[in-house]
Short mmCIF file of C-alpha atoms in Angstrom, two decimals:
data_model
loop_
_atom_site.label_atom_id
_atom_site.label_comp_id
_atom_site.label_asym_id
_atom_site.label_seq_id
_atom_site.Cartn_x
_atom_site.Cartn_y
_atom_site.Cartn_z
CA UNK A 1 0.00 0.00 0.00
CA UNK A 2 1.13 3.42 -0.59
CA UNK A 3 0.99 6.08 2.09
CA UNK A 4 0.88 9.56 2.00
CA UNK A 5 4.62 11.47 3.51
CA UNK A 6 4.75 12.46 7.38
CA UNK A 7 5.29 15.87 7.05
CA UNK A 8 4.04 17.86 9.83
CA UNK A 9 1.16 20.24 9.21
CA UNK A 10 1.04 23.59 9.68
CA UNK A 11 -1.79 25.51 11.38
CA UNK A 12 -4.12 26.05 8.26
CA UNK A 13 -3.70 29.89 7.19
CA UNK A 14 -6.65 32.43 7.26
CA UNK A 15 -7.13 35.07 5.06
CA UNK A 16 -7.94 38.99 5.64
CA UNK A 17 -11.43 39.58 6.56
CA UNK A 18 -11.58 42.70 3.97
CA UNK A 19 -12.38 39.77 1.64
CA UNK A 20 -15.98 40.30 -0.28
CA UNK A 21 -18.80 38.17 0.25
CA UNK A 22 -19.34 35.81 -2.65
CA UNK A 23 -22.71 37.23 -3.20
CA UNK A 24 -21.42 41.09 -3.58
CA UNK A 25 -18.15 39.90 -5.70
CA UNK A 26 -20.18 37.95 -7.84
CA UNK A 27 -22.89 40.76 -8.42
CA UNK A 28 -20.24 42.92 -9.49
CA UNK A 29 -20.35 43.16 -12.91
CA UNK A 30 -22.18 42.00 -16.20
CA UNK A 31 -22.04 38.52 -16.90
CA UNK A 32 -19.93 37.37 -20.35
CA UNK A 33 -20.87 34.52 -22.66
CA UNK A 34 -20.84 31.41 -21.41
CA UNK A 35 -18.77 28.61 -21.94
CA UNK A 36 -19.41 25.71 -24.29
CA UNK A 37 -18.02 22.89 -24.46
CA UNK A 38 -16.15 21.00 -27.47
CA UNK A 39 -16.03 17.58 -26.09
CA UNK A 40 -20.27 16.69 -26.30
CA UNK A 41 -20.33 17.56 -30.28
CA UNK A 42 -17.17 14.93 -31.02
CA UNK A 43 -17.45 11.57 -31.79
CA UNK A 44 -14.90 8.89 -32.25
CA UNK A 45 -11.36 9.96 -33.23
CA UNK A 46 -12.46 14.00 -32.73
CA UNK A 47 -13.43 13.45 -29.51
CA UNK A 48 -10.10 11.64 -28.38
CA UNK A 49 -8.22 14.44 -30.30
CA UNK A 50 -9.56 17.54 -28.87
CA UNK A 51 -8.74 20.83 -30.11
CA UNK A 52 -6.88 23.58 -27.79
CA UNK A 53 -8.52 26.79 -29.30
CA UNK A 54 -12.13 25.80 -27.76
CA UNK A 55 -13.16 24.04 -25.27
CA UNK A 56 -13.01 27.20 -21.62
CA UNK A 57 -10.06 24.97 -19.58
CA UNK A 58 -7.96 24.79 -22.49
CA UNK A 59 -7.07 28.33 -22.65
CA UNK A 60 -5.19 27.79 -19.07
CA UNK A 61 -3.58 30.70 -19.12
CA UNK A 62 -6.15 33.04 -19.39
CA UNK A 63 -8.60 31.11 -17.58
CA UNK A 64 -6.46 30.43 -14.41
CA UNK A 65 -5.26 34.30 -14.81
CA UNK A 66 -8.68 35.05 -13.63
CA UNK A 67 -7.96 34.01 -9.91
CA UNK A 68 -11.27 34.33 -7.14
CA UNK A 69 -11.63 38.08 -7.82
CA UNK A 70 -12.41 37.34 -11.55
CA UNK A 71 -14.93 34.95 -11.40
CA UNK A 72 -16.89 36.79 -9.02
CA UNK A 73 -17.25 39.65 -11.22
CA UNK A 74 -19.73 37.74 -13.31
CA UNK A 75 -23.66 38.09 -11.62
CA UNK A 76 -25.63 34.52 -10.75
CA UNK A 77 -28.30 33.78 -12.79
CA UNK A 78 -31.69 32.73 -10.73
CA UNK A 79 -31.27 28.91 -11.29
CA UNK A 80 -28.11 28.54 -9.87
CA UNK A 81 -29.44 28.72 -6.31
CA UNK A 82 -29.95 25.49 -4.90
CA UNK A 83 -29.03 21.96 -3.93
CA UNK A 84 -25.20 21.45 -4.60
CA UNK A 85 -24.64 17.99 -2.64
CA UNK A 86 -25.67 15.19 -3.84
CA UNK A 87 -27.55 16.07 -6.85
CA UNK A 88 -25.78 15.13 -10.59
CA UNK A 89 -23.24 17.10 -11.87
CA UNK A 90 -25.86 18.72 -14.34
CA UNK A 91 -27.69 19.97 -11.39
CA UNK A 92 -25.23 21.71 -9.58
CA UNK A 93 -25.09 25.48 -10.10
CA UNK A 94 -22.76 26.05 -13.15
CA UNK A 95 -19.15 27.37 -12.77
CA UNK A 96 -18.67 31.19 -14.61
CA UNK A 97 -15.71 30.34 -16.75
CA UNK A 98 -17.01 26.93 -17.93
CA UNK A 99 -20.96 25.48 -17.19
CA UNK A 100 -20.38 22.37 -17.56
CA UNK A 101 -18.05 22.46 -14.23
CA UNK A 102 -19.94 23.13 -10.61
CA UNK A 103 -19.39 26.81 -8.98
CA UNK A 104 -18.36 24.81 -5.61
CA UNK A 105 -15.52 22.74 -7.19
CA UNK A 106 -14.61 26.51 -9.73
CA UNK A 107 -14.82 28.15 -6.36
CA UNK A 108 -12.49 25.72 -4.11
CA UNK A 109 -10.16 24.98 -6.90
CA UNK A 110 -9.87 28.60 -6.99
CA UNK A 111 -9.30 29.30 -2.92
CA UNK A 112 -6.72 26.33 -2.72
CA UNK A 113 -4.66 27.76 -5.82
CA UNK A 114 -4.91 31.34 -4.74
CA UNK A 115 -4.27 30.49 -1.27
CA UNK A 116 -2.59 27.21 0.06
CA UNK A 117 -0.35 25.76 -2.89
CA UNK A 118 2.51 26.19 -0.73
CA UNK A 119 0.39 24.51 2.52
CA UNK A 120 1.68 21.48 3.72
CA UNK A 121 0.01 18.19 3.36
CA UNK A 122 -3.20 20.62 1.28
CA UNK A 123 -6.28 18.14 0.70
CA UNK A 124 -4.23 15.33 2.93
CA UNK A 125 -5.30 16.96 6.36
CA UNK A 126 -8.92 16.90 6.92
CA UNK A 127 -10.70 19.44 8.42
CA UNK A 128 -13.12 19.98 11.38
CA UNK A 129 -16.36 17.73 10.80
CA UNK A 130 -18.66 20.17 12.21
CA UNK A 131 -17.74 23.07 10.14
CA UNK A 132 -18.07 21.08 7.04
CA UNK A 133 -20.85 19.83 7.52
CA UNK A 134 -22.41 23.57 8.96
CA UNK A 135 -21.10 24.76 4.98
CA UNK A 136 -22.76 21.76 2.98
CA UNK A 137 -26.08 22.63 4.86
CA UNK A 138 -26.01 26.32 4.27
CA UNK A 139 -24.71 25.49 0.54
CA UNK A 140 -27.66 23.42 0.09
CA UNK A 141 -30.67 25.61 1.26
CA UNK A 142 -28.63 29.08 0.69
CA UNK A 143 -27.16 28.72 -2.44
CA UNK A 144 -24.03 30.09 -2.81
CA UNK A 145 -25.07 33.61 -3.55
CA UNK A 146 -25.81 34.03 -0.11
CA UNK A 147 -22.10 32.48 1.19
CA UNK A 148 -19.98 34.94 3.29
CA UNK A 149 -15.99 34.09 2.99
CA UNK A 150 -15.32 36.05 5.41
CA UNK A 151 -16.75 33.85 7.98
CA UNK A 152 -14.08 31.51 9.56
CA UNK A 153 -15.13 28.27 7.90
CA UNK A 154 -14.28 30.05 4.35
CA UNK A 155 -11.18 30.93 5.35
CA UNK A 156 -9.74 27.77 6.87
CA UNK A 157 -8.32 25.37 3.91
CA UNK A 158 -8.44 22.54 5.56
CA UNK A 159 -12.44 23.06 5.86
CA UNK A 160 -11.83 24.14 1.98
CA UNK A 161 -10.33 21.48 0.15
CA UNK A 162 -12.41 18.78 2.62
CA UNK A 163 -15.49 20.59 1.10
CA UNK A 164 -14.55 19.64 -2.14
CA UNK A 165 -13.63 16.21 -1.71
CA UNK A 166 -16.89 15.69 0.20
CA UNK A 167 -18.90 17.34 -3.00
CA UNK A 168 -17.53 14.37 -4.92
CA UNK A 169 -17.73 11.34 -2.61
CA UNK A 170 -21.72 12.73 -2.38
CA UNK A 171 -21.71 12.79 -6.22
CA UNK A 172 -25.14 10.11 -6.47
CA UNK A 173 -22.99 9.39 -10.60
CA UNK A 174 -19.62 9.26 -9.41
CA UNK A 175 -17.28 11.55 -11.69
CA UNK A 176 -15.84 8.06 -13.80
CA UNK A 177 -19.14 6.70 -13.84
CA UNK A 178 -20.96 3.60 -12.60
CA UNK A 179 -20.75 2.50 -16.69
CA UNK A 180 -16.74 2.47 -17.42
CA UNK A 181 -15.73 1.76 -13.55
CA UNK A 182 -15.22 -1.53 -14.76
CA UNK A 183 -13.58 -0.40 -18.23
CA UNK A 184 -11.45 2.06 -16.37
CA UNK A 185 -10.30 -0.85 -13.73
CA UNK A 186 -9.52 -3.10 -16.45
CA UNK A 187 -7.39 -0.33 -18.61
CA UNK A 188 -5.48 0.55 -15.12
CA UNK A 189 -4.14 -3.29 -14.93
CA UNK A 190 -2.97 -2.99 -19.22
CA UNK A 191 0.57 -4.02 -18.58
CA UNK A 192 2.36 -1.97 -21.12
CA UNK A 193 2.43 1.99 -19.83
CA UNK A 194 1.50 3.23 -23.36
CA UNK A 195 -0.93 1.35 -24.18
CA UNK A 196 -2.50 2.23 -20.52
CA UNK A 197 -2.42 6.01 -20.76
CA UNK A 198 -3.74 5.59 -24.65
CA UNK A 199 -6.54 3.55 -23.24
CA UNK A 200 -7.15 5.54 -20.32
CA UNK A 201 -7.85 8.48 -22.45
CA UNK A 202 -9.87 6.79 -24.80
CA UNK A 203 -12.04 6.02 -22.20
CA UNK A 204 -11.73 9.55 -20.44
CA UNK A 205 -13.41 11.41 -24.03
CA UNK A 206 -16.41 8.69 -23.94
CA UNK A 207 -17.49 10.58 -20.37
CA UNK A 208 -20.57 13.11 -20.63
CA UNK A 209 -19.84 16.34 -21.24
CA UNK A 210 -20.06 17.54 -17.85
CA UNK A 211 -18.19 14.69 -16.17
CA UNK A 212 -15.19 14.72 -18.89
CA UNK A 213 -15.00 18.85 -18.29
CA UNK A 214 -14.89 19.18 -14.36
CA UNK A 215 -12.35 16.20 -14.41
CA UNK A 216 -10.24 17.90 -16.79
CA UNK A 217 -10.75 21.45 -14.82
CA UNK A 218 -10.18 19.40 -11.21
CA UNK A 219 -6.80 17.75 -12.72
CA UNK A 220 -5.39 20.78 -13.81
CA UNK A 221 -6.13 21.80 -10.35
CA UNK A 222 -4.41 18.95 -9.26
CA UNK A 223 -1.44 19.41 -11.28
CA UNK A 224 -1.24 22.79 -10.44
CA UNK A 225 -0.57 21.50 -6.64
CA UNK A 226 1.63 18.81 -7.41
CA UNK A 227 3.88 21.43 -9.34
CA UNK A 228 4.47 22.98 -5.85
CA UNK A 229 5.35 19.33 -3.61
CA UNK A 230 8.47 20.80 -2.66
CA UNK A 231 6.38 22.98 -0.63
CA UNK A 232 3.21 21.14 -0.02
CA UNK A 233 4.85 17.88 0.10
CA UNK A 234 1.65 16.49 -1.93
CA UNK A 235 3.40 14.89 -5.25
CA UNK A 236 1.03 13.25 -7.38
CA UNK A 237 1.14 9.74 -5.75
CA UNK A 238 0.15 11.83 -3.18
CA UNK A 239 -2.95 13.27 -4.41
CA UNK A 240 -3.75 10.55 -6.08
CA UNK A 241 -3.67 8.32 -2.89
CA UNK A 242 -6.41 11.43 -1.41
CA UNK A 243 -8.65 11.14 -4.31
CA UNK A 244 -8.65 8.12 -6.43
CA UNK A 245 -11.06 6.31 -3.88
CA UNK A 246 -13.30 9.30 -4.09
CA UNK A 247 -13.16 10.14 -7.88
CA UNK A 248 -12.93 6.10 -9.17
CA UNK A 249 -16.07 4.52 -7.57
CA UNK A 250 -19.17 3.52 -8.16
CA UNK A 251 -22.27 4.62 -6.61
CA UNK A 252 -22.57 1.39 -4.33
CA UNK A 253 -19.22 0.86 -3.04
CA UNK A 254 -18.64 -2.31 -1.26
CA UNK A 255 -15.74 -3.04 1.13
CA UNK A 256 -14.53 -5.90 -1.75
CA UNK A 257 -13.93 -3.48 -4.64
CA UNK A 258 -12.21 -0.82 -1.54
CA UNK A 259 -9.60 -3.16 -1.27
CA UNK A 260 -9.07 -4.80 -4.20
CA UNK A 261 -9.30 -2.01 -6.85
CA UNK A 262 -7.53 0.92 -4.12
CA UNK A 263 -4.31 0.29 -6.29
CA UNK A 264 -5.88 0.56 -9.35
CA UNK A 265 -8.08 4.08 -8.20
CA UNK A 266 -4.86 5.62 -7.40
CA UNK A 267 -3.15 4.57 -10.51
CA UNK A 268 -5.54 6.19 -12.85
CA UNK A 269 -5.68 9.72 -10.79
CA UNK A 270 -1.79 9.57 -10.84
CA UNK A 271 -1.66 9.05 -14.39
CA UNK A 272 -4.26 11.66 -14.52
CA UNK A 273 -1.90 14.29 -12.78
CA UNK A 274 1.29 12.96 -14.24
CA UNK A 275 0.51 13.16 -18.19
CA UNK A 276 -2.20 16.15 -18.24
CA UNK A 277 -0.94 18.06 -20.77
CA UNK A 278 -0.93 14.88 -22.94
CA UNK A 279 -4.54 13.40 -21.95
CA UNK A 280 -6.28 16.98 -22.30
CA UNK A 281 -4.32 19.51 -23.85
CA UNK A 282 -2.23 17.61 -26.76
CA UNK A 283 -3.89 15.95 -29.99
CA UNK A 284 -4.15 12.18 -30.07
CA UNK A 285 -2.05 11.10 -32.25
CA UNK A 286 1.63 11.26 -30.48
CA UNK A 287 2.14 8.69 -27.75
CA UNK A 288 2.81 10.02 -24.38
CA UNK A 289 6.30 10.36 -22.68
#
């Protein structure tokens, strides 16, 4: 079994209270065009060949440039208010820089990068059960319009990045789907590496539309963290060990398939993190390195 390092953890940091509400930042300017996506339209070898000129998360630079202040600019629409655990991916209030990715994970993704890439042990140390569970509740009947950050429990990363692994173990679809678990279990075990990765991402562009976006917009998250392990001390083994159990699941886990396919989960999210330029922002047709 792999295990996560020993580093000690720091206190989690706080941020300055002069931060804005999420309901006045985001009510602070006109809203833009939204974001479509260029993975539902593709089929067969367009879809595992993706173009970088289209698709929101493949214009990183500009879209990561953005940072929390940026996305808030943009003014909810009335139908984003509403459930956000436990309710499909479609259901879930869209993101403002791509709506085919949730607002919470946009939002998190966002705090954690802007925040706590240089945190140690980030998404490894849980935090306080009560405070999480006191933010999926208001989430839920609030919306998150109505979400102060500059309460406590917004400012604490640990409460943070648990918040956004708990929006995905509640997911009822899990993000790899209860369809390809299986097919994404079997690729995992392909002996030779290439062949893996090239069947991993075959499978990955076969995903709906909004499962294949917020995976690519959570690795690139992901990635984004594991660039700074020096710091963090959260490589991608690392993350992957965090959230492959969470992301590559089905929606009736039993303790059999915990222990069995654990290796297997972490193997794909590493991969994932590892070779994300190749699986999401490269054409098909070279083989990865």
């Amino acid at each position: 079994m792999m295990s996560a390092p020993s580093s000690r953890s720091e206190p989690s940091p706080k941020t300055s209270r002069q931060s804005l509400s999420i309901k006045q930042a985001f009510l602070g300017g006109r809203s833009e065009g939204r974001s479509h996506s260029s993975h539902s339209p593709r089929t067969g070898e367009e879809r595992r060949a993706p173009k970088d000129d289209s698709s929101p998360p493949r214009d990183r630079d500009r879209a990561w440039k953005i940072g929390i202040a940026g996305i808030m600019k943009k003014p909810f629409e009335k139908k984003q208010a509403g459930i956000t655990f436990g309710v499909r991916l479609e259901d879930c209030p869209p993101a403002q820089t791509n709506r085919f990715v949730p607002l919470l994970v946009e939002v998190c993704c966002k705090v954690v990068e802007e925040r706590g890439l240089e945190y140690t042990g980030i998404y490894r140390v849980p935090g306080n059960n009560a405070a999480i569970s006191s933010m999926q509740e208001e989430l839920n009947t609030k919306g998150m319009s109505d979400i102060d950050i500059q309460e406590d429990k917004w400012r604490d990363l640990n409460v943070i990045s648990s918040l956004l692994k708990s929006f995905f173990r509640k997911l009822p679809e899990p993000l790899f789907t209860n369809e390809k678990y299986d097919k994404f279990i079997e690729a995992s075990r392909t002996e030779d590496s290439v062949e893996r990765l090239k069947e991993l991402k075959r499978l990955i562009y076969e995903l709906p539309t909004h499962h294949f976006e917020t995976l690519k917009f959570l690795c690139a998250h992901l990635k984004r963290v594991s660039d700074n392990c020096e710091q963090n001390k959260m490589e991608p083994r690392n993350l992957a060990i965090v959230f492959g159990p969470t992301l590559v699941r089905t929606s009736e886990d039993n303790m059999t398939n915990m222990v069995n396919h654990m290796p297997d989960q972490c193997k794909i999210v590493e991969n994932l993190v590892q070779q994300f330029d190749w699986f999401f922002m490269e054409d098909g047709n070279e083989d990865p390195v």
